[in-house]
Tab-separated table of C-alpha atoms and ligand atoms in Angstrom:
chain	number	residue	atom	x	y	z
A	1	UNK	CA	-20.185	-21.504	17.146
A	2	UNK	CA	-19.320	-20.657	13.425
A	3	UNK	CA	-16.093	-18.307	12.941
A	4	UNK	CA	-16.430	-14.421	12.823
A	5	UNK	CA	-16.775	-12.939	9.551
A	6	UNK	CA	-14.172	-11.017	7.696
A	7	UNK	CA	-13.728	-9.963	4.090
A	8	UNK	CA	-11.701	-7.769	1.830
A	9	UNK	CA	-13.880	-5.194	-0.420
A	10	UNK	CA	-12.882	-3.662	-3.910
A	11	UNK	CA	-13.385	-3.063	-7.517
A	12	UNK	CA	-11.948	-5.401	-9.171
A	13	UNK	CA	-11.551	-7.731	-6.085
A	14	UNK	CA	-10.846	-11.010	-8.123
A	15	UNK	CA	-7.218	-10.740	-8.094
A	16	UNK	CA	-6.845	-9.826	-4.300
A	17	UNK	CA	-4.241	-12.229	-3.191
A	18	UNK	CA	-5.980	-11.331	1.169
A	19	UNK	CA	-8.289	-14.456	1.473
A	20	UNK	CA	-5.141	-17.026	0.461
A	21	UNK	CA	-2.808	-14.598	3.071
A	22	UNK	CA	-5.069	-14.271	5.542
A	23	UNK	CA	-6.128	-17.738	5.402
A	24	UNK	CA	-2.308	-18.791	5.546
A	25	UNK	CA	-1.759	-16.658	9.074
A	26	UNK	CA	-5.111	-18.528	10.021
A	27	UNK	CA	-3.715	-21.980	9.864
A	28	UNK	CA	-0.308	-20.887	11.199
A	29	UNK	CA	-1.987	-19.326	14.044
A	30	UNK	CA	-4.800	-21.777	14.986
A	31	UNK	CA	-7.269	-19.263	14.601
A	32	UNK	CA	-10.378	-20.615	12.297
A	33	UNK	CA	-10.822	-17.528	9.502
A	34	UNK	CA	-13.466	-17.209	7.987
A	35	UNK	CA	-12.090	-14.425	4.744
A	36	UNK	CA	-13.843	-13.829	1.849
A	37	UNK	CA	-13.567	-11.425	-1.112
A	38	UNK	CA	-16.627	-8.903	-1.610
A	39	UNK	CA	-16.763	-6.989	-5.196
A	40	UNK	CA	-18.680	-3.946	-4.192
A	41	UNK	CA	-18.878	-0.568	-6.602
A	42	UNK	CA	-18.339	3.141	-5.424
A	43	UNK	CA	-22.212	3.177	-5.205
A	44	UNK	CA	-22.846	-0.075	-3.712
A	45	UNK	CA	-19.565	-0.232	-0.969
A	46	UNK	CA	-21.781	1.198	1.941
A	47	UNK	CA	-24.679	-0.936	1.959
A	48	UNK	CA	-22.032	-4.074	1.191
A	49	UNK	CA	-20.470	-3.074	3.852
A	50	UNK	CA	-23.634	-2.756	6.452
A	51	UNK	CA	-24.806	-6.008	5.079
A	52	UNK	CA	-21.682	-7.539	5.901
A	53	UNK	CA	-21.613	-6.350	9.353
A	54	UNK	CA	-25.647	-7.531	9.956
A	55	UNK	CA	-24.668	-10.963	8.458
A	56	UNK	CA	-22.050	-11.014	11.458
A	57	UNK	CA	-18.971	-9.147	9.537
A	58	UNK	CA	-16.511	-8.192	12.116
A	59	UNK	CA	-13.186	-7.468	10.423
A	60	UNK	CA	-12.544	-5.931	7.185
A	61	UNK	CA	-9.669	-4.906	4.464
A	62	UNK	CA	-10.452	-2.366	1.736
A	63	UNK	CA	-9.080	-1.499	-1.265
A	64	UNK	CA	-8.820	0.090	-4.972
A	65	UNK	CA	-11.002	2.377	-4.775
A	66	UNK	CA	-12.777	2.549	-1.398
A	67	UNK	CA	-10.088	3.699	1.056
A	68	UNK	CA	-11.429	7.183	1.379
A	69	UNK	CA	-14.933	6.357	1.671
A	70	UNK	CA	-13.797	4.126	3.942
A	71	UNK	CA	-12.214	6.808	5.984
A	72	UNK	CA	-15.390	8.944	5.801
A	73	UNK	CA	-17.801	5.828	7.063
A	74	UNK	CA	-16.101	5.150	10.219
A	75	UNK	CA	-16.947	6.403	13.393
A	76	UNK	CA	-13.375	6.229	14.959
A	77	UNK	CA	-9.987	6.092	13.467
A	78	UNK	CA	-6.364	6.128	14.459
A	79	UNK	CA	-3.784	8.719	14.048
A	80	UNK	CA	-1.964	7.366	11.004
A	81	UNK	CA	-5.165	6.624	8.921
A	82	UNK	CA	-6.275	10.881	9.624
A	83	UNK	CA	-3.766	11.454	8.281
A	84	UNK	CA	-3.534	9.294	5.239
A	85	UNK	CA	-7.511	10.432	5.333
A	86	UNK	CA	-7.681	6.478	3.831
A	87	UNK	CA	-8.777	3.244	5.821
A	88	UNK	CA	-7.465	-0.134	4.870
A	89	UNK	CA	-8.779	-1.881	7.745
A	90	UNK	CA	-11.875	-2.017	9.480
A	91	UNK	CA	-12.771	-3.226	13.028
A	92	UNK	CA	-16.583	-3.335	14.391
A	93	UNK	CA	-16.549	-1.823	17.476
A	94	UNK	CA	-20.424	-2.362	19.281
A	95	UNK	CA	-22.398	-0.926	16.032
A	96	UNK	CA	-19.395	1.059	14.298
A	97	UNK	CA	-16.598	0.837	12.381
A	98	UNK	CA	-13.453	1.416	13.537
A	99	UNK	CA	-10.475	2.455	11.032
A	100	UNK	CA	-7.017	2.052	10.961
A	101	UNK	CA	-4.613	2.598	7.744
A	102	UNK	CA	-1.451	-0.426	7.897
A	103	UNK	CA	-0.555	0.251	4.089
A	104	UNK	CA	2.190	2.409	5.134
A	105	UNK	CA	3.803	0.569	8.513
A	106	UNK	CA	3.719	-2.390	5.645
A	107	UNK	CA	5.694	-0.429	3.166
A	108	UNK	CA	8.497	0.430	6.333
A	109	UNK	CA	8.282	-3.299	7.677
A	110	UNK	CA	9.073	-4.351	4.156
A	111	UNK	CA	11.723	-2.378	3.150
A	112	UNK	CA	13.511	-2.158	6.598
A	113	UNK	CA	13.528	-5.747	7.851
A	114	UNK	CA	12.910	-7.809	4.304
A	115	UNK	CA	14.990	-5.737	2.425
A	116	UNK	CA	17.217	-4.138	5.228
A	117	UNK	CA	17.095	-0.578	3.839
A	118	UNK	CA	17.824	1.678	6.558
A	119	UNK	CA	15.784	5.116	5.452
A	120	UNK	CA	16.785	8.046	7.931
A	121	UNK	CA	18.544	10.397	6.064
A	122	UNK	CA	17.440	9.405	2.715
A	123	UNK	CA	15.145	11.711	-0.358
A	124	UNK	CA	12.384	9.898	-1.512
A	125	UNK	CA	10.079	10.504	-4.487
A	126	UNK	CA	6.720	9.178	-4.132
A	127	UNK	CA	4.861	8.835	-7.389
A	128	UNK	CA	1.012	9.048	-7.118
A	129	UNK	CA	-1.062	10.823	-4.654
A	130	UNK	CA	-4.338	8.259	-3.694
A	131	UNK	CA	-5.160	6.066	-1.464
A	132	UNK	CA	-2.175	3.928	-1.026
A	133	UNK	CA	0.436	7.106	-1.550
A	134	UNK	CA	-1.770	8.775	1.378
A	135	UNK	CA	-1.232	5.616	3.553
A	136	UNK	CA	2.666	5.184	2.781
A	137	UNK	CA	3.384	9.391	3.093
A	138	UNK	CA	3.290	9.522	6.885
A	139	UNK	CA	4.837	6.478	7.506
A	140	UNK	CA	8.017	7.117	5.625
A	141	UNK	CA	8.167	10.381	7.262
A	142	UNK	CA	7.944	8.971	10.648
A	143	UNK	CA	10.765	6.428	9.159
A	144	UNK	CA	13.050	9.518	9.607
A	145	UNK	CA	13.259	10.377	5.655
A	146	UNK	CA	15.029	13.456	4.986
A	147	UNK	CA	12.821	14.216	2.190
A	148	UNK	CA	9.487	13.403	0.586
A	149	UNK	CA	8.564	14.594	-3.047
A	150	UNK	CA	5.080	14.080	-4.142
A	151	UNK	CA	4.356	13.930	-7.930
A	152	UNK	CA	1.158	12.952	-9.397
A	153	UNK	CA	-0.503	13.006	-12.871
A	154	UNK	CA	-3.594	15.534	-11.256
A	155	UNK	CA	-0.663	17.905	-9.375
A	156	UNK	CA	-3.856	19.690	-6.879
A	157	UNK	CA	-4.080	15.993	-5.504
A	158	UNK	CA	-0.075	15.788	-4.643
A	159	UNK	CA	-0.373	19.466	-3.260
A	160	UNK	CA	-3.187	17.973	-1.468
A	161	UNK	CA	-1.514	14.921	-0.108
A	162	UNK	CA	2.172	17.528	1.297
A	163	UNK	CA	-0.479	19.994	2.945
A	164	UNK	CA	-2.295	17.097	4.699
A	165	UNK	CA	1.299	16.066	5.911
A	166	UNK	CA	2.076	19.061	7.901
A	167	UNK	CA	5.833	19.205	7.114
A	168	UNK	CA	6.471	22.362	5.311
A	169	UNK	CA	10.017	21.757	4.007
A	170	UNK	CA	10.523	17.972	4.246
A	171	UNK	CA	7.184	17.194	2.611
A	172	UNK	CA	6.694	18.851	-0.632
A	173	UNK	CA	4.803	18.256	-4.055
A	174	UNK	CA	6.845	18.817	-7.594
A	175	UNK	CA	5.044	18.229	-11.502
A	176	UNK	CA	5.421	14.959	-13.163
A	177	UNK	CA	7.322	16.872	-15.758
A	178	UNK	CA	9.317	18.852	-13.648
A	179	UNK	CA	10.646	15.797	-11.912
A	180	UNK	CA	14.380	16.373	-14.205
A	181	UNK	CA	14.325	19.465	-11.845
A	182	UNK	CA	14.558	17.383	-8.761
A	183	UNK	CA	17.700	15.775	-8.735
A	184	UNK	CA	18.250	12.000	-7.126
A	185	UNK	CA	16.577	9.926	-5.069
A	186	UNK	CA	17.674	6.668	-3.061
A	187	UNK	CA	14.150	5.374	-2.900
A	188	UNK	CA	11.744	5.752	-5.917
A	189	UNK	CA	8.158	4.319	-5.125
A	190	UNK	CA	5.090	3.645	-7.297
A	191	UNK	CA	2.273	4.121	-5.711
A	192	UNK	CA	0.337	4.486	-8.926
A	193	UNK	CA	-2.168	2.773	-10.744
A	194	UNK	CA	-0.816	3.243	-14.154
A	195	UNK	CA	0.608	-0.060	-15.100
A	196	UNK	CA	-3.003	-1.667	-14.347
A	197	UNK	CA	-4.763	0.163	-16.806
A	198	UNK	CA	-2.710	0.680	-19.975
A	199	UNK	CA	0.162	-1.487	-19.349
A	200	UNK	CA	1.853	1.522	-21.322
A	201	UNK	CA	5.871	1.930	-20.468
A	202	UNK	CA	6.799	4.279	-17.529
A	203	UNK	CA	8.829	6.987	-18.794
A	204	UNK	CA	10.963	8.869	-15.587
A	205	UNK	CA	13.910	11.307	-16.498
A	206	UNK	CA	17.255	8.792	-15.610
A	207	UNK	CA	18.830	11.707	-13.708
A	208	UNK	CA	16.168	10.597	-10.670
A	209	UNK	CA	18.637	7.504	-10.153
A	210	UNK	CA	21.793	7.317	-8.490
A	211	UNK	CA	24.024	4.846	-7.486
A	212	UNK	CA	22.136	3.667	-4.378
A	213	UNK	CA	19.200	3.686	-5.264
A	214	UNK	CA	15.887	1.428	-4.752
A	215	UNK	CA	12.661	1.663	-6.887
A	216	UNK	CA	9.568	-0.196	-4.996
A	217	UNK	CA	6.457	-0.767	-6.948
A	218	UNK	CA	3.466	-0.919	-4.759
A	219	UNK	CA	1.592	-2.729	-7.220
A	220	UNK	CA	2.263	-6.332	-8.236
A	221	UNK	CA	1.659	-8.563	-11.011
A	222	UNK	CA	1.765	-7.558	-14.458
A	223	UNK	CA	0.018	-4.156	-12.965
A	224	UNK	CA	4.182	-4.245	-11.659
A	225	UNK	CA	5.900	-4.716	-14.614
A	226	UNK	CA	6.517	-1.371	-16.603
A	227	UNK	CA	7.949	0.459	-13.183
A	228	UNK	CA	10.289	-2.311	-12.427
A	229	UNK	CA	11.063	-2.619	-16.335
A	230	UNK	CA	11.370	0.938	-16.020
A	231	UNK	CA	14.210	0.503	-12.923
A	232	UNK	CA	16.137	-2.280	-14.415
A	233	UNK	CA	16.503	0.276	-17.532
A	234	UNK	CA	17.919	3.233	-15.940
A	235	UNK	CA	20.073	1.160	-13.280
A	236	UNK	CA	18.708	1.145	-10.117
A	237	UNK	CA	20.594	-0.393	-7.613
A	238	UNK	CA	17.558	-2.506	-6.424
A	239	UNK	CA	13.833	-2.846	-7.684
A	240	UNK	CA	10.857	-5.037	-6.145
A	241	UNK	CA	7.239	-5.460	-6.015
A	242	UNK	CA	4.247	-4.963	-3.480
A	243	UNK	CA	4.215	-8.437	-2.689
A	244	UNK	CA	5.954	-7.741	0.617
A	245	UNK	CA	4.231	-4.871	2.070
A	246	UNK	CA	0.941	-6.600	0.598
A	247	UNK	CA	1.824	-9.373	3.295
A	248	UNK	CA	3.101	-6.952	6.062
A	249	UNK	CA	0.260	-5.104	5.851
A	250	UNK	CA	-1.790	-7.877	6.055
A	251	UNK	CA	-0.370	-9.208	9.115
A	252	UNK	CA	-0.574	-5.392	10.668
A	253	UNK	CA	-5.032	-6.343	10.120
A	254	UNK	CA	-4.927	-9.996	11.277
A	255	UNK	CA	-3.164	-8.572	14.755
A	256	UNK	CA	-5.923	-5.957	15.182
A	257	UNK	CA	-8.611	-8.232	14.407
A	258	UNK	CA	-7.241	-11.425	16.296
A	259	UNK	CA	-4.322	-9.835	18.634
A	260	UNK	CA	-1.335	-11.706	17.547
A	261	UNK	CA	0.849	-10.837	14.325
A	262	UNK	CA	1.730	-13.268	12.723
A	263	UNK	CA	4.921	-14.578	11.046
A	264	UNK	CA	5.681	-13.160	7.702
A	265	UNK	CA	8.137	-14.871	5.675
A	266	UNK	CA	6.635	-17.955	4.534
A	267	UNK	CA	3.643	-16.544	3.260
A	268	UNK	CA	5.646	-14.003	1.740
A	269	UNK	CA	7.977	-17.486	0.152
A	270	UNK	CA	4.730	-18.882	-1.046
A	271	UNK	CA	3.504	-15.789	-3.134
A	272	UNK	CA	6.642	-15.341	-4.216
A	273	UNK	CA	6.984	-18.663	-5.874
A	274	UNK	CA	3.662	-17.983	-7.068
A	275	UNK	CA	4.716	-15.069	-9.074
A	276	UNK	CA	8.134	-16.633	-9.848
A	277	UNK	CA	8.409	-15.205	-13.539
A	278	UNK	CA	8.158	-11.283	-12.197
A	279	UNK	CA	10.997	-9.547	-12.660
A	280	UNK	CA	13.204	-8.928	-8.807
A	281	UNK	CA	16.868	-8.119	-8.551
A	282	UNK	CA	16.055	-8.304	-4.876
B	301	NAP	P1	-6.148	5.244	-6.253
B	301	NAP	O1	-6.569	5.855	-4.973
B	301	NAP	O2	-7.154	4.965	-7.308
B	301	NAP	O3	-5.016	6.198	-6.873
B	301	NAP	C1	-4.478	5.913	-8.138
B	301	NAP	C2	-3.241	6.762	-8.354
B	301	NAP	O4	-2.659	6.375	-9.610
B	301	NAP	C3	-3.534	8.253	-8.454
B	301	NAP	O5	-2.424	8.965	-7.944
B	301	NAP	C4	-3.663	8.445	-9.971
B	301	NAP	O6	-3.395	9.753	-10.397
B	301	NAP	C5	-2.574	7.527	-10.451
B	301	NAP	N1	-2.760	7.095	-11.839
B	301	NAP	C6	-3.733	6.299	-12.330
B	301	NAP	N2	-3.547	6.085	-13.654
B	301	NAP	C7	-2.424	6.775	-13.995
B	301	NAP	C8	-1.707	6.947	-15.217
B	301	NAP	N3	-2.122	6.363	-16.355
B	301	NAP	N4	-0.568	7.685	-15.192
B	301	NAP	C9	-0.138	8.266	-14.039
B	301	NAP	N5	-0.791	8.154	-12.860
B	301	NAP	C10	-1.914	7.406	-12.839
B	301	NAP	O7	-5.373	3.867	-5.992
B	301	NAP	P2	-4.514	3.467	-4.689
B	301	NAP	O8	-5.397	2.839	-3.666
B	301	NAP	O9	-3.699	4.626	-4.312
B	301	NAP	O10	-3.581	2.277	-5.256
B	301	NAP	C11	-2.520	2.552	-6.147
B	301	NAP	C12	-1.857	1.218	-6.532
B	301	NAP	O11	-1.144	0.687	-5.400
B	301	NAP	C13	-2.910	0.190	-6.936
B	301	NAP	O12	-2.568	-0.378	-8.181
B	301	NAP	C14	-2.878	-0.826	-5.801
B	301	NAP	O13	-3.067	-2.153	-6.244
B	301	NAP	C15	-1.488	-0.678	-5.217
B	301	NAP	N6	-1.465	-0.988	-3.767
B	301	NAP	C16	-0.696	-1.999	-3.307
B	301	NAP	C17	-0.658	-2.287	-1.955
B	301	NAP	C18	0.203	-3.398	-1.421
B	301	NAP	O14	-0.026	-3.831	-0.292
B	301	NAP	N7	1.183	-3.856	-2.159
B	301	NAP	C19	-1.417	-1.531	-1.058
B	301	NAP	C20	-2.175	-0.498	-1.553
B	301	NAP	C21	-2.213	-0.238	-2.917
B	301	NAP	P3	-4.595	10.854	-10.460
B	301	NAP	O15	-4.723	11.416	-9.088
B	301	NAP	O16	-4.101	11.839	-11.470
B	301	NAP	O17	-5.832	10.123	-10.920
């Protein structure tokens, strides 16, 4: 009997780092995976994704920029992805899709166990307000933050993001260039696009720092490097990638779809020596 089908849908999708991981948790697992990497527009991701599911597709990841329409094609979907309103996973269910968001219980996994942050108590900015800042918001709530502020270069879509969070008072959205007006944060996240497109230098009012605190870049790559050139400039304490809650988030999907997780940390070891010349003062 050949292996179910899975795959991991996007625009660009050549760069998605899934079939290697997912492979990896695969072998480690004894599980046969068959992963593969679908490059599927805005206008062609719903048929790609019926097609896949006819040609026996049973499992899917989804990312930049079909989270949302994700969200809207599925017929059921868990708690946390309402109300991220984004999928990142997909399980067939009969003749449906089921979806589930794991960005954000990645993001938590990463920074509490890998990087042993403990974040109850703690006032976090979260800069960007799409798919993957949808997915992180409720998690880091349910983390036991004291405080989430939302800034994003279209403001109506951070506004959008704090309303859809239902936490008057510990959720709340602030301008881009009001962020001066904030004061400090101990955890700083990019959850923006930004350094993919223009590679131009992130500019963030210093006062946002203080002496504790962490700056996580969602992205990774060179998409990574003006945040975390950004943090190393105004002194954060600590600054990292996405490379770990790309993995933990990964290994949140490959439970769903094959019901064990798997182990993290050498697959983490392996991209990391992969990417070896990105700047980490992890
Ligand atoms: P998205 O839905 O397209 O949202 C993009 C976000 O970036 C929006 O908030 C957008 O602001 C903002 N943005 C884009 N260009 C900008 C610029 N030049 N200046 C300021 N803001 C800008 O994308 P997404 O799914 O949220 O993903 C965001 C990033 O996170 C991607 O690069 C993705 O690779 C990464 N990611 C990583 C992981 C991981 O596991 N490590 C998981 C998910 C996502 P507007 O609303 O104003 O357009």
């Amino acid at each position: 009997m050949s292996a179910a089908r899975y795959a991991v849908f996007g625009q660009p999708i050549a760069h998605s780092q899934s079939p290697r991981i997912q492979a990896a948790f695969g072998r480690a697992e004894g599980i046969e995976i068959d992963y593969r990497a679908i490059e599927a527009s805005p206008q062609e991701f719903a048929a790609a994704l019926e097609a896949f599911a006819a040609g026996g597709g049973v499992g899917a990841n989804v990312t930049l920029p079909h989270k949302e329409a994700a969200f809207a094609l599925c017929a059921t979907t868990t708690s946390r992805a309402q109300r991220a309103g984004a999928v990142n996973t997909l399980l067939r269910k009969g003749t449906r899709w089921h979806g589930d968001n794991t960005d954000g219980i990645g993001l938590v996994r990463d920074l509490t166990g890998r990087h042993g942050l403990d974040l109850r108590g703690r006032r976090v900015l979260l800069l960007g307000a799409g798919g993957a800042a949808r997915g992180v918001a409720p998690a880091l709530l349910d983390a036991g933050i004291l405080e989430l502020v939302v800034a994003n270069r279209t403001p109506e879509r951070a506004d959008a993001l704090v309303d859809a969070m239902s936490e008057p008072g510990r959720a709340i959205s602030a301008y881009w260039e009001a962020l001066r007006e904030q004061g400090d944060f101990e955890l700083i996240i990019n959850a923006t696009s930004a350094g993919r497109s223009d590679g131009a230098a992130f500019s963030l009012p210093l006062s946002l720092v203080n002496s504790l605190t962490t700056a996580v870049d969602l992205n990774y790559g060179e998409a990574a490097i003006p945040f975390l050139a950004w943090a190393r400039a105004a002194g954060c304490r600590n600054y990292f990638d996405g490379l770990g809650m790309l993995v933990e988030q990964a290994a949140e999907s490959f439970q769903q779809w094959h019901g064990v997780r798997p182990g993290t940390d050498e697959v983490y070891a392996g991209l990391r020596e992969r990417a070896a010349t990105l700047v980490t003062a992890d």
